[in-house]
Coordinates of C-alpha atoms in Angstrom, one line a residue:
X1 CA 4.2 -0.1 2.6
X2 CA 5.7 -3.3 1.2
X3 CA 4.9 -5.8 -1.7
X4 CA 6.4 -8.6 -3.9
X5 CA 6.4 -10.3 -7.2
X6 CA 3.7 -12.9 -8.2
X7 CA 3.2 -16.6 -7.9
X8 CA 0.5 -19.3 -7.5
X9 CA -0.2 -22.2 -5.3
X10 CA -2.2 -23.2 -2.2
X11 CA -1.6 -23.5 1.5
X12 CA -0.2 -27.0 2.1
X13 CA -2.5 -29.6 3.9
X14 CA -1.4 -31.7 6.8
X15 CA 1.2 -29.2 7.8
X16 CA 3.7 -30.1 5.2
X17 CA 5.5 -27.5 3.1
X18 CA 3.5 -24.7 4.5
X19 CA 6.3 -22.2 3.8
X20 CA 5.8 -22.9 0.1
X21 CA 2.0 -22.8 0.4
X22 CA 1.9 -19.1 1.4
X23 CA 3.2 -17.6 -1.9
X24 CA 3.9 -14.0 -3.1
X25 CA 1.2 -12.2 -5.1
X26 CA 0.6 -9.0 -7.0
X27 CA -2.6 -7.4 -8.5
X28 CA -3.5 -9.2 -11.7
X29 CA -2.1 -12.6 -10.8
X30 CA -5.0 -14.5 -12.3
X31 CA -7.3 -14.2 -9.3
X32 CA -9.8 -11.8 -10.7
X33 CA -12.7 -14.2 -10.0
X34 CA -11.8 -14.6 -6.4
X35 CA -13.2 -12.5 -3.5
X36 CA -10.0 -10.9 -2.2
X37 CA -9.5 -9.9 1.4
X38 CA -6.7 -7.5 2.0
X39 CA -4.8 -6.9 5.3
X40 CA -2.1 -4.3 5.7
X41 CA 0.1 -4.3 8.8
X42 CA 3.5 -4.5 10.4
X43 CA 4.2 -8.1 11.5
X44 CA 3.6 -7.9 15.3
X45 CA 1.3 -9.6 17.7
X46 CA -0.6 -6.4 18.3
X47 CA -2.0 -6.5 14.8
X48 CA -3.8 -9.8 15.4
X49 CA -2.5 -11.5 12.2
X50 CA -2.8 -14.9 14.0
X51 CA -6.5 -14.3 14.7
X52 CA -7.1 -13.3 11.1
X53 CA -5.3 -16.3 9.6
X54 CA -7.1 -18.8 11.9
X55 CA -10.5 -17.2 11.3
X56 CA -10.0 -17.2 7.5
X57 CA -8.7 -20.8 7.4
X58 CA -11.5 -22.1 9.6
X59 CA -14.3 -20.2 7.9
X60 CA -13.5 -20.8 4.2
X61 CA -12.5 -23.6 1.8
X62 CA -11.0 -23.4 -1.6
X63 CA -14.5 -23.9 -3.0
X64 CA -15.6 -20.5 -1.6
X65 CA -13.5 -18.7 -4.2
X66 CA -11.8 -16.4 -1.7
X67 CA -8.2 -15.2 -1.3
X68 CA -6.4 -13.6 1.6
X69 CA -3.7 -11.1 0.7
X70 CA -1.3 -10.1 3.6
X71 CA 0.6 -6.9 2.8
X72 CA 3.2 -6.7 5.6
X73 CA 6.7 -6.3 6.7
X74 CA 8.9 -7.8 9.4
X75 CA 8.8 -5.9 12.7
X76 CA 11.7 -6.5 15.0
X77 CA 12.5 -9.9 13.5
X78 CA 13.8 -11.3 10.2
X79 CA 11.6 -12.0 7.2
X80 CA 12.6 -15.7 7.5
X81 CA 11.2 -15.7 11.1
X82 CA 8.0 -13.9 9.9
X83 CA 7.5 -16.6 7.3
X84 CA 8.2 -19.4 9.8
X85 CA 5.5 -18.0 12.2
X86 CA 3.0 -17.7 9.3
X87 CA 3.8 -21.3 8.1
X88 CA 3.4 -22.6 11.7
X89 CA -0.2 -21.3 12.0
X90 CA -1.1 -22.5 8.5
X91 CA 0.2 -25.9 9.4
X92 CA -1.7 -26.0 12.7
X93 CA -5.0 -25.0 11.0
X94 CA -4.7 -27.3 8.0
X95 CA -3.2 -30.4 9.5
X96 CA -6.4 -32.5 9.0
X97 CA -7.6 -31.1 5.7
X98 CA -7.4 -32.8 2.4
X99 CA -5.2 -31.3 -0.4
X100 CA -7.2 -28.9 -2.5
X101 CA -9.6 -27.8 0.2
X102 CA -7.5 -25.0 1.8
X103 CA -8.3 -21.4 0.7
X104 CA -5.2 -19.6 -0.7
X105 CA -3.1 -17.1 1.2
X106 CA -0.7 -14.7 -0.5
X107 CA 2.1 -12.6 1.0
X108 CA 3.5 -9.3 -0.1
X109 CA 6.7 -8.0 1.7
X110 CA 8.5 -5.7 -0.7
X111 CA 8.1 -1.9 -0.5
X112 CA 5.4 -0.3 -2.6
X113 CA 5.0 3.3 -3.6
X114 CA 1.9 5.3 -2.7
X115 CA 0.4 4.8 -6.2
X116 CA 1.1 1.1 -6.0
X117 CA -0.5 0.9 -2.6
X118 CA -3.6 2.7 -4.0
X119 CA -3.7 0.1 -6.8
X120 CA -3.4 -2.7 -4.3
X121 CA -6.4 -1.4 -2.3
X122 CA -8.5 -1.0 -5.5
X123 CA -7.6 -4.6 -6.6
X124 CA -9.2 -6.1 -3.6
X125 CA -12.8 -6.5 -2.4
X126 CA -12.6 -6.0 1.4
X127 CA -10.2 -5.0 4.1
X128 CA -9.8 -6.8 7.4
X129 CA -7.5 -6.3 10.4
X130 CA -8.4 -7.7 13.9
X131 CA -6.0 -5.5 15.7
X132 CA -5.6 -5.9 19.4
X133 CA -5.1 -2.1 19.8
X134 CA -4.6 1.0 17.6
X135 CA -3.7 4.6 18.5
X136 CA -5.3 5.6 15.2
X137 CA -5.3 2.8 12.6
X138 CA -4.2 4.4 9.3
X139 CA -4.7 1.2 7.1
X140 CA -8.3 1.2 8.2
X141 CA -8.8 4.8 7.0
X142 CA -6.8 4.1 3.7
X143 CA -9.1 1.1 3.0
X144 CA -12.2 3.2 3.7
X145 CA -11.0 6.0 1.5
X146 CA -10.6 3.4 -1.2
X147 CA -14.3 2.5 -0.8
X148 CA -13.6 -1.0 0.6
X149 CA -15.9 -2.6 3.1
X150 CA -13.7 -2.6 6.1
X151 CA -13.6 -5.1 9.0
X152 CA -11.9 -3.8 12.1
X153 CA -11.8 -4.3 15.9
X154 CA -14.6 -2.6 17.8
X155 CA -12.1 -1.0 20.3
X156 CA -9.3 1.5 20.0
X157 CA -8.4 4.8 18.3
X158 CA -9.9 3.6 15.0
X159 CA -13.4 4.2 16.6
X160 CA -12.8 7.9 16.0
X161 CA -13.8 7.2 12.4
X162 CA -15.2 3.7 12.2
X163 CA -18.8 3.1 13.1
X164 CA -21.4 0.4 12.6
X165 CA -22.7 2.4 9.6
X166 CA -19.5 2.8 7.6
X167 CA -17.6 -0.4 8.6
X168 CA -17.9 -3.9 10.2
X169 CA -16.8 -3.9 13.9
X170 CA -15.5 -7.1 15.4
X171 CA -16.8 -7.8 18.9
X172 CA -14.2 -7.7 21.7
X173 CA -14.3 -10.7 24.2
X174 CA -12.3 -9.0 26.8
X175 CA -8.8 -7.7 27.5
X176 CA -5.5 -9.3 28.3
X177 CA -1.9 -8.3 29.1
X178 CA 0.0 -6.9 26.1
X179 CA 2.7 -9.5 25.3
X180 CA 4.3 -11.4 22.5
X181 CA 5.9 -8.6 20.5
X182 CA 9.6 -7.9 20.1
X183 CA 8.8 -4.5 21.5
X184 CA 6.5 -5.8 24.3
X185 CA 8.5 -3.7 26.8
X186 CA 6.8 -0.6 25.3
X187 CA 3.5 -2.0 26.5
X188 CA 4.6 -3.3 29.9
X189 CA 1.8 -3.1 32.4
X190 CA -0.8 -2.4 29.7
X191 CA -3.7 -4.4 28.3
X192 CA -5.0 -4.8 24.8
X193 CA -8.2 -6.2 23.3
X194 CA -9.0 -9.8 22.5
X195 CA -11.0 -9.6 19.2
X196 CA -13.6 -12.4 18.8
X197 CA -12.3 -15.0 16.3
X198 CA -15.9 -16.3 15.9
X199 CA -17.3 -12.9 15.2
X200 CA -14.5 -12.2 12.7
X201 CA -15.5 -15.4 10.9
X202 CA -19.1 -14.3 10.8
X203 CA -18.2 -10.8 9.4
X204 CA -15.8 -12.2 6.8
X205 CA -18.6 -14.5 5.6
X206 CA -21.1 -11.7 5.6
X207 CA -19.2 -9.4 3.3
X208 CA -18.8 -12.3 0.8
X209 CA -22.4 -13.3 0.9
X210 CA -24.0 -9.9 1.0
X211 CA -22.3 -7.9 -1.7
X212 CA -25.0 -5.2 -1.9
X213 CA -24.7 -4.4 1.8
X214 CA -20.9 -4.5 1.6
X215 CA -20.9 -2.1 -1.3
X216 CA -23.1 0.3 0.5
X217 CA -20.9 0.1 3.6
X218 CA -17.9 0.8 1.4
X219 CA -19.7 3.8 -0.2
X220 CA -20.4 5.2 3.3
X221 CA -16.8 4.5 4.3
X222 CA -15.5 6.5 1.4
X223 CA -17.9 9.4 2.1
X224 CA -17.0 9.6 5.8
X225 CA -13.3 9.2 5.3
X226 CA -13.2 12.5 3.3
X227 CA -13.5 14.3 6.6
X228 CA -10.1 12.8 7.6
X229 CA -8.1 14.1 4.7
X230 CA -4.8 15.9 5.6
X231 CA -6.4 19.3 4.8
X232 CA -9.5 18.6 6.9
X233 CA -7.5 17.3 9.8
X234 CA -5.1 20.2 9.7
X235 CA -8.1 22.5 9.7
X236 CA -9.5 20.9 12.8
X237 CA -6.1 21.1 14.6
X238 CA -5.8 24.8 13.6
X239 CA -9.2 25.6 15.0
X240 CA -8.4 23.8 18.3
X241 CA -5.1 25.7 18.5
X242 CA -6.9 29.0 18.0
X243 CA -9.4 28.2 20.7
X244 CA -6.6 27.2 23.1
X245 CA -4.7 30.4 22.4
X246 CA -7.9 32.5 23.0
X247 CA -8.4 30.8 26.3
X248 CA -4.8 31.3 27.4
X249 CA -4.7 35.0 26.4
X250 CA -8.1 35.7 28.0
X251 CA -7.1 34.2 31.4

């Protein structure tokens, strides 16, 4: 994982200075009274960071007392280009908004140790990632193991452990050709999901306004994630291997 030193500020209105509006952050940067959404991902189109940012900026204002923390790293491009892409979306979404009305966004890009990542999860109030496709989705499981109410796409490998009882699943509007990544050639001819931006807005608002329900969902997430520990997973693999060997030797 990655992370960075702290700072304060707000996303710039009217598309000016958006690069300076998305500032670095660390746990304890004076945002204790804000409801903090965390997203952890490599910076690529597949992760749906553009959908997340647009949903957050459209749904909330500064008066809502929320904060979006993006824990990320460049993927196949420079950090400068990553920040440029982020600033462009912020500028597009805030072009007609007055100064002081835009909800804050914070960016972490430096490497964090495992204990530091654990502290990051525990410092936030909910996890959200509208991924267009996952083989497994480790950040989802990490967030759930931390007891965070977790918002994720209702399609993909993450559904092996995410349900409507232990998480919040974003509706999928359809599927589209996988494109837009520096490594798009790896997905050539494949399709990925199109998570609903409007449903994501609804779910993000819901976890803010229904803290009791969100806490219960987080408790269930922590409980269910225990079955996906390294020891438990290795045990399942060992049992499957034993069954396979028995079938082969018996044939």
